[in-house]
CSV table of C-alpha atoms in Angstrom, one decimal:
chain,number,residue,atom,x,y,z
A,175,MET,CA,-18.2,62.7,-29.1
A,176,LYS,CA,-19.5,62.0,-25.6
A,177,ILE,CA,-21.1,58.7,-26.7
A,178,SER,CA,-18.0,57.4,-28.3
A,179,LEU,CA,-15.9,58.4,-25.2
A,180,ILE,CA,-18.4,56.6,-22.9
A,181,GLY,CA,-18.3,53.5,-25.2
A,182,PHE,CA,-14.5,53.5,-25.2
A,183,LEU,CA,-14.4,53.8,-21.4
A,184,ALA,CA,-16.9,51.0,-21.0
A,185,VAL,CA,-14.9,48.6,-23.3
A,186,SER,CA,-11.6,49.5,-21.6
A,187,THR,CA,-13.2,48.9,-18.2
A,188,LEU,CA,-14.5,45.5,-19.2
A,189,SER,CA,-11.1,44.4,-20.5
A,190,LEU,CA,-9.6,44.9,-17.1
A,191,VAL,CA,-12.0,42.4,-15.5
A,192,PRO,CA,-10.0,39.3,-14.7
A,193,VAL,CA,-11.1,36.1,-16.4
A,194,SER,CA,-10.3,32.9,-14.5
A,195,ALA,CA,-8.2,30.4,-16.5
A,196,VAL,CA,-9.5,26.9,-16.8
A,197,ALA,CA,-6.6,24.4,-16.4
A,198,ASP,CA,-6.3,20.8,-17.3
A,199,GLN,CA,-5.7,18.2,-14.6
A,200,ALA,CA,-3.7,15.0,-14.8
A,201,ASN,CA,-3.8,12.3,-12.2
A,202,VAL,CA,-0.8,9.9,-12.5
A,203,GLN,CA,-0.3,6.8,-10.4
A,204,THR,CA,2.7,4.6,-10.8
A,205,SER,CA,3.7,1.4,-9.0
A,206,GLY,CA,6.7,-0.8,-9.4
A,207,GLN,CA,7.5,-4.0,-7.5
A,208,VAL,CA,10.4,-6.5,-8.0
A,209,SER,CA,10.8,-9.8,-6.2
A,210,THR,CA,13.9,-12.0,-6.6
A,211,GLN,CA,13.9,-15.4,-5.0
A,212,ILE,CA,17.0,-17.6,-4.9
A,213,GLY,CA,16.9,-20.8,-3.0
A,214,ASP,CA,14.2,-23.3,-2.0
A,215,GLY,CA,10.8,-22.8,-0.4
A,216,ASN,CA,10.5,-19.0,-0.8
A,217,THR,CA,7.2,-17.2,-1.0
A,218,SER,CA,6.5,-13.8,-2.5
A,219,HIS,CA,3.2,-11.9,-2.7
A,220,GLN,CA,2.8,-8.6,-4.6
A,221,ARG,CA,-0.3,-6.6,-4.7
A,222,THR,CA,-1.1,-3.2,-6.3
A,223,THR,CA,-4.4,-1.4,-5.8
A,224,GLN,CA,-4.9,1.9,-7.4
A,225,SER,CA,-8.1,3.9,-7.3
A,226,ASN,CA,-8.8,7.2,-9.0
A,227,HIS,CA,-12.0,9.2,-8.5
A,228,ASN,CA,-12.6,12.4,-10.5
A,229,SER,CA,-15.6,14.6,-10.0
A,230,ARG,CA,-16.4,17.2,-12.6
A,231,ARG,CA,-19.1,19.7,-11.8
A,232,GLY,CA,-19.7,21.2,-15.1
A,233,ARG,CA,-16.3,22.8,-15.4
A,234,GLY,CA,-14.6,23.0,-18.7
A,235,GLU,CA,-11.2,21.5,-17.9
A,236,ASN,CA,-10.0,18.2,-19.1
A,237,ILE,CA,-9.1,15.5,-16.6
A,238,GLY,CA,-6.6,12.8,-17.6
A,239,SER,CA,-5.9,9.7,-15.6
A,240,VAL,CA,-3.0,7.4,-16.0
A,241,GLN,CA,-2.5,4.2,-14.0
A,242,ASP,CA,0.6,2.2,-14.5
A,243,SER,CA,1.8,-1.0,-12.7
A,244,TYR,CA,4.9,-3.0,-13.1
A,245,GLN,CA,5.5,-6.3,-11.3
A,246,ASP,CA,8.5,-8.6,-11.8
A,247,SER,CA,9.3,-11.9,-10.1
A,248,PHE,CA,12.5,-13.9,-10.7
A,249,GLN,CA,12.6,-17.3,-9.1
A,250,GLU,CA,15.5,-19.7,-9.0
A,251,GLY,CA,15.4,-22.9,-7.0
A,252,ASP,CA,12.7,-25.4,-6.0
A,253,ASN,CA,9.2,-25.0,-4.4
A,254,ASN,CA,9.1,-21.2,-4.7
A,255,ASN,CA,5.7,-19.5,-4.7
A,256,SER,CA,4.9,-16.1,-6.2
A,257,SER,CA,1.5,-14.4,-6.7
A,258,GLN,CA,0.9,-11.0,-8.3
A,259,ILE,CA,-2.3,-9.1,-8.2
A,260,VAL,CA,-3.1,-5.7,-9.8
A,261,ASN,CA,-6.4,-3.9,-9.2
A,262,GLN,CA,-6.9,-0.6,-11.0
A,263,ARG,CA,-10.1,1.4,-11.0
A,264,ASN,CA,-10.8,4.7,-12.6
A,265,ARG,CA,-14.1,6.5,-12.1
A,266,VAL,CA,-15.1,9.9,-13.6
A,267,ARG,CA,-18.3,11.5,-12.4
A,268,GLN,CA,-19.6,14.4,-14.4
A,269,GLY,CA,-22.1,16.6,-12.7
A,270,ARG,CA,-24.4,19.2,-14.0
A,271,ARG,CA,-23.5,22.8,-14.7
């Protein structure tokens, strides 16, 4: 009887120990640019640079990365100039446990 009581107390004590939850992570980067040129001799430059660096040190969570870029240029007239550049970089580094 004593052994079963001690076993029951040991199991019930261990069930009270908090267990840390492992959460998923999401990194979301969004960029939107609109350029409207009406007339002559207009110049428009649009540039988006997005960098995302994730470092995982053996943890069990999932890391999701989303990079979104939207650029729009409307030109009406003569001798208008528009340039659009998008640079997106995503790096995941997974370390040892």
